mmCIF file of C-alpha atoms in Angstrom:
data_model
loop_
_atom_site.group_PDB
_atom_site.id
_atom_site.type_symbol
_atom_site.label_atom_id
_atom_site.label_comp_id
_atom_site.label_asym_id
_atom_site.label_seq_id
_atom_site.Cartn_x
_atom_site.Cartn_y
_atom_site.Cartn_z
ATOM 1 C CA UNK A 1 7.388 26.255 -17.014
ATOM 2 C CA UNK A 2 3.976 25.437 -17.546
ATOM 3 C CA UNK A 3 2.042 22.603 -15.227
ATOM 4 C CA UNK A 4 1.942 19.494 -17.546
ATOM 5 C CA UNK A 5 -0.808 17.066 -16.300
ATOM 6 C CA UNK A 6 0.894 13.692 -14.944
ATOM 7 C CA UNK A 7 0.867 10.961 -17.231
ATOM 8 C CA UNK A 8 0.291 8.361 -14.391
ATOM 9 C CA UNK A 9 -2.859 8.543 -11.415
ATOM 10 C CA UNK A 10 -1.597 9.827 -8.242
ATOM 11 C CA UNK A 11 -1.277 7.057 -5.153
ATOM 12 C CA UNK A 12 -4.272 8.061 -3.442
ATOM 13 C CA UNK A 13 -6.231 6.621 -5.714
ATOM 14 C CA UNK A 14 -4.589 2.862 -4.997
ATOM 15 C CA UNK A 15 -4.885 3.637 -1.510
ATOM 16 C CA UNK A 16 -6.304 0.581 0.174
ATOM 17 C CA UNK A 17 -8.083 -0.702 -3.289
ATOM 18 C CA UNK A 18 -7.506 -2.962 -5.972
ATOM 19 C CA UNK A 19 -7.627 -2.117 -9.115
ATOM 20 C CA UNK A 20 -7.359 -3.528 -12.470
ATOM 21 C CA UNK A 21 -4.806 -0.900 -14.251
ATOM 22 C CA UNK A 22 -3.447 -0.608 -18.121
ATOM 23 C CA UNK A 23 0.274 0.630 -18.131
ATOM 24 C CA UNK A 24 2.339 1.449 -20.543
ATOM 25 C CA UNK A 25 6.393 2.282 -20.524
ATOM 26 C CA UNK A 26 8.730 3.718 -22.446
ATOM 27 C CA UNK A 27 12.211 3.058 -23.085
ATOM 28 C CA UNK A 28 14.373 6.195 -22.998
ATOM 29 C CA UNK A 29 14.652 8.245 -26.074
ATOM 30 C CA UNK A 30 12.716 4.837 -27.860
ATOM 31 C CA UNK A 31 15.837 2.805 -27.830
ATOM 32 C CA UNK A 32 14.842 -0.240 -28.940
ATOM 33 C CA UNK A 33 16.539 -2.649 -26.861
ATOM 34 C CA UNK A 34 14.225 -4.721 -25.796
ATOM 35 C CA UNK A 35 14.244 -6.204 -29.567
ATOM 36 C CA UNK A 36 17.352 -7.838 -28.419
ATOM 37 C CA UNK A 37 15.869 -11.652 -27.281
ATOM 38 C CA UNK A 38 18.734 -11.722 -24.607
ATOM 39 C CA UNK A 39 17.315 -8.649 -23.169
ATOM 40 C CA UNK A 40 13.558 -9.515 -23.830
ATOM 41 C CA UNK A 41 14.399 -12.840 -21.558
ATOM 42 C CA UNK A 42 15.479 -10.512 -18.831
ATOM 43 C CA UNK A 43 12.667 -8.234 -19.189
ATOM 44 C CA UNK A 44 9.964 -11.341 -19.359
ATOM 45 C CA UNK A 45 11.443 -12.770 -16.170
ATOM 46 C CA UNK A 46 10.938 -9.547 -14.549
ATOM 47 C CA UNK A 47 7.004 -9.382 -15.186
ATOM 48 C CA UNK A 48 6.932 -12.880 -14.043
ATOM 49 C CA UNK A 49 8.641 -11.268 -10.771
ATOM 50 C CA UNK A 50 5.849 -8.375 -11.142
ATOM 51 C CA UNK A 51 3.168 -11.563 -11.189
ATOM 52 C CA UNK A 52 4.129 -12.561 -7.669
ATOM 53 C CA UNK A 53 3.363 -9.378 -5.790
ATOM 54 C CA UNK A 54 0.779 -7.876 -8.555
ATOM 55 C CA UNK A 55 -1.060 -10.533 -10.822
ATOM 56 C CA UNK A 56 -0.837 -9.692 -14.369
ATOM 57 C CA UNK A 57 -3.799 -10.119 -17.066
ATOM 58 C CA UNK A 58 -1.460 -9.837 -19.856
ATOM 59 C CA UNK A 59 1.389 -8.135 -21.170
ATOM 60 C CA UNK A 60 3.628 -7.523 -24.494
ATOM 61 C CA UNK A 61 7.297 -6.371 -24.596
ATOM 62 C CA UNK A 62 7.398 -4.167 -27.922
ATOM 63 C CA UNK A 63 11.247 -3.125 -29.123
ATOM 64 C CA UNK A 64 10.677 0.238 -27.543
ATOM 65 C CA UNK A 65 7.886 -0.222 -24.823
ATOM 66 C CA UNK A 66 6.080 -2.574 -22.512
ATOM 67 C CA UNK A 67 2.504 -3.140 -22.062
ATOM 68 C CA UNK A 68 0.967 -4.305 -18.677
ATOM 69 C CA UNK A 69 -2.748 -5.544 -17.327
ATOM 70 C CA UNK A 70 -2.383 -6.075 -14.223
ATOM 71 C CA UNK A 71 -4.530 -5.331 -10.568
ATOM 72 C CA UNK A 72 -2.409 -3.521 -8.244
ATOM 73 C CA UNK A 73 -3.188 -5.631 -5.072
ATOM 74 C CA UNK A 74 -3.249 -2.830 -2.974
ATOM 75 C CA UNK A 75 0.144 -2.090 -4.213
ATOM 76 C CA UNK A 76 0.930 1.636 -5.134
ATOM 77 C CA UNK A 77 0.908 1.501 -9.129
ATOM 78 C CA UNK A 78 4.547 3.557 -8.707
ATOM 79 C CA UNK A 79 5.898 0.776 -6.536
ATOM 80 C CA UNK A 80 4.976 -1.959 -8.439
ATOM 81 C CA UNK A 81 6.572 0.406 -11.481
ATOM 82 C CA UNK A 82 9.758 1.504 -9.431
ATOM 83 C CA UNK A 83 10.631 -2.365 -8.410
ATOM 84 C CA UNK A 84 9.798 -3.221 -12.014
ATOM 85 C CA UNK A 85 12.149 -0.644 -14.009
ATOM 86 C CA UNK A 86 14.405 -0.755 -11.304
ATOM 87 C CA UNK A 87 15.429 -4.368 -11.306
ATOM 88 C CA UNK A 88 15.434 -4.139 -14.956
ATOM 89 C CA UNK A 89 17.502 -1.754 -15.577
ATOM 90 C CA UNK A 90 20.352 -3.321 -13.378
ATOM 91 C CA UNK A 91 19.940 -6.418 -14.798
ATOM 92 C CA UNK A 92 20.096 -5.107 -18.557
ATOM 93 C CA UNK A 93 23.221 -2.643 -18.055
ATOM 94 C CA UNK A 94 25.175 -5.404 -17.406
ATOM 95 C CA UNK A 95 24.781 -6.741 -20.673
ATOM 96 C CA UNK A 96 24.729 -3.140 -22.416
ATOM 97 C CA UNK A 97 26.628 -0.604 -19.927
ATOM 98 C CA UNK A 98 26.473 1.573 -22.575
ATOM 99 C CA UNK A 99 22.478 2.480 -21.634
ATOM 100 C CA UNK A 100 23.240 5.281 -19.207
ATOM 101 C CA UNK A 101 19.492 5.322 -19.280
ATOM 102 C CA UNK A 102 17.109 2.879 -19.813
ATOM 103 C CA UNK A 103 12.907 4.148 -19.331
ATOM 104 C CA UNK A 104 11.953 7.300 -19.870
ATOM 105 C CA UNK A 105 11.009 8.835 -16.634
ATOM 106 C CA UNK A 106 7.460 7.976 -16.419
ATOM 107 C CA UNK A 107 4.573 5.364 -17.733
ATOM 108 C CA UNK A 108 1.306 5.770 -18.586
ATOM 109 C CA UNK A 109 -1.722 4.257 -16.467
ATOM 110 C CA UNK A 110 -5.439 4.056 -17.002
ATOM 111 C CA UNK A 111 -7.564 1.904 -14.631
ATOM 112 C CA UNK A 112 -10.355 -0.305 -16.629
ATOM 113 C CA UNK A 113 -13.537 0.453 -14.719
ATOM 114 C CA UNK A 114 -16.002 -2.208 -16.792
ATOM 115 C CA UNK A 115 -15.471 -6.114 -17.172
ATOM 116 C CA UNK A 116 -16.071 -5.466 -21.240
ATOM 117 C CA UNK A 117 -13.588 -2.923 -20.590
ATOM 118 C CA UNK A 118 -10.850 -5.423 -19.671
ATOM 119 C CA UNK A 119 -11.344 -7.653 -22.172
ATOM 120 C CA UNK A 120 -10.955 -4.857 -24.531
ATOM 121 C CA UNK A 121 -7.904 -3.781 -23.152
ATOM 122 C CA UNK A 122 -6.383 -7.550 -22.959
ATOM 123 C CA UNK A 123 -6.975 -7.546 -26.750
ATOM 124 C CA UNK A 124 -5.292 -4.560 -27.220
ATOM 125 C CA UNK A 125 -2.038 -5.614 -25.349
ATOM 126 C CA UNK A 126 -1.968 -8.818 -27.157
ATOM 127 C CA UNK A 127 -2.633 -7.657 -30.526
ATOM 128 C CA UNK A 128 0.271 -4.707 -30.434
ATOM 129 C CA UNK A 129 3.046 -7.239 -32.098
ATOM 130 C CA UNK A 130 0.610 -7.556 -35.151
ATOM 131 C CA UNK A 131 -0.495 -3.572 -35.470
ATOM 132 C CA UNK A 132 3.216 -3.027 -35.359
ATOM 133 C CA UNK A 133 3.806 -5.642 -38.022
ATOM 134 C CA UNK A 134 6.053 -7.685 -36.094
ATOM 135 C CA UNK A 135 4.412 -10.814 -36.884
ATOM 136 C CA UNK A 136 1.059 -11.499 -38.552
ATOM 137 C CA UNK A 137 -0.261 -13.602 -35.503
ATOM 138 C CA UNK A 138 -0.359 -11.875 -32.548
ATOM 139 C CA UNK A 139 -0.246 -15.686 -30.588
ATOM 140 C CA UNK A 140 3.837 -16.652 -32.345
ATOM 141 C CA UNK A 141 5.073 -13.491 -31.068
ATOM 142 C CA UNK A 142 7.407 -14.858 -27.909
ATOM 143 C CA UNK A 143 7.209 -11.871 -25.418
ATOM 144 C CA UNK A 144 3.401 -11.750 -24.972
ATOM 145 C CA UNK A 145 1.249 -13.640 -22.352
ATOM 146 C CA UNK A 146 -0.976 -13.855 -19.336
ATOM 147 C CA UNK A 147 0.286 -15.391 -16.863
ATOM 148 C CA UNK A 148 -2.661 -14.815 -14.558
ATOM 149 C CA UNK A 149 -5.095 -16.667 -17.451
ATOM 150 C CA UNK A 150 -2.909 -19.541 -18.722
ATOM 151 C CA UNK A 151 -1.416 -20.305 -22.294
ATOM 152 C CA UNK A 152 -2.346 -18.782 -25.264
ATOM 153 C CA UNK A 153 -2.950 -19.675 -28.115
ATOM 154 C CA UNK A 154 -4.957 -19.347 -31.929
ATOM 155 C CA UNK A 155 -7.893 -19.631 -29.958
ATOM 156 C CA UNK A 156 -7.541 -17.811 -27.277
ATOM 157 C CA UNK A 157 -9.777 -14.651 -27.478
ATOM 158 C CA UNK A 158 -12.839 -17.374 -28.888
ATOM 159 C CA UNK A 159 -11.894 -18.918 -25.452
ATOM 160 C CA UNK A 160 -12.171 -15.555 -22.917
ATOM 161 C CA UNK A 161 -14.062 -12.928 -23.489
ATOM 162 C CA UNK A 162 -15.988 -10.818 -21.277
ATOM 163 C CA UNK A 163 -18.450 -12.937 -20.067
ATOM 164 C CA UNK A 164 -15.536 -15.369 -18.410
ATOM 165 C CA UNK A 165 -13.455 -12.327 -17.088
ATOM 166 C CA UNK A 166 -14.989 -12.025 -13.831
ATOM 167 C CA UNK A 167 -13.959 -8.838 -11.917
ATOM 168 C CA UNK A 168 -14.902 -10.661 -7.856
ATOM 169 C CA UNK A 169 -12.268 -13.649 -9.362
ATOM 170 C CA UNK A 170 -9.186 -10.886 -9.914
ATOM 171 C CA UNK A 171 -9.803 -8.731 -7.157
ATOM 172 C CA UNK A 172 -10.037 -11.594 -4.751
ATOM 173 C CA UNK A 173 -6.361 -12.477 -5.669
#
């Protein structure tokens, strides 16, 4: 079998650093439970859980995926992943047994290296509900948020932008 490149950045590079990292996960074979609002509860208390060890910019829970922002506080990346899916998937086979398997093996991660960069990125996150034509405003969608910036809202991206995203203020966390 051919080497495949890793979709996710090896531990080293979390080593002993904080980092402000965009990750994405699948569920397996792109079930789409997590359309199911008793399920998306679950799931939304879990990155609330994530919040508490690993602060989290933003992040959307799509039918078939889940976007985070967050900065690894010196926290492997896999880690924070592994505790994530892992408590997750307990807690949703007890409501649907029948999901021998719930996240594909993997997730995607991409560390945002410029302040522009990251509000870029936040936009993106929060915006996936309306590119997927869930809803037309990306702010009524109910499994969206930043918990580490505060409500949103209509007026939220006129409110933070780049210039009010302050890298020293999220790495000091």
């Amino acid at each position: 079998m051919p080497w495949r490149r890793p979709h996710h950045l090896p531990n080293e590079v979390f080593d002993g650093q904080r980092h402000v990292v965009s990750i994405t996960t699948c569920t397996a074979d792109q079930r789409r439970w997590l359309g199911n609002e008793d399920l998306a509860v679950i799931a939304q208390d879990e990155v609330m859980r994530v919040h508490e060890t690993a602060p989290v910019l933003g992040y959307c829970l799509m039918p078939d995926h889940v976007h985070f922002l967050l900065c690894n506080a010196e926290m492997p990346i896999s880690r924070i992943m592994n505790l994530f899916k892992g408590r997750l998937s307990r807690r949703v086979r007890q409501i649907r047994p029948d999901l021998d398997q719930v996240w594909q093996a993997s997730y995607w991660d991409h560390i945002v290296r410029r302040e522009e960069g990251l509000y870029k990125v936040l936009q993106y996150i929060l915006m996936n509900p309306v590119r997927a034509g869930l809803v037309e405003d990306w702010w009524t969608f109910p499994w969206l948020g930043s918990p580490m910036l505060g409500p949103i809202g209509p007026d939220f991206f006129g409110d933070v932008d780049a210039e009010n995203i302050v890298w020293s203020e999220i790495l000091r966390v």
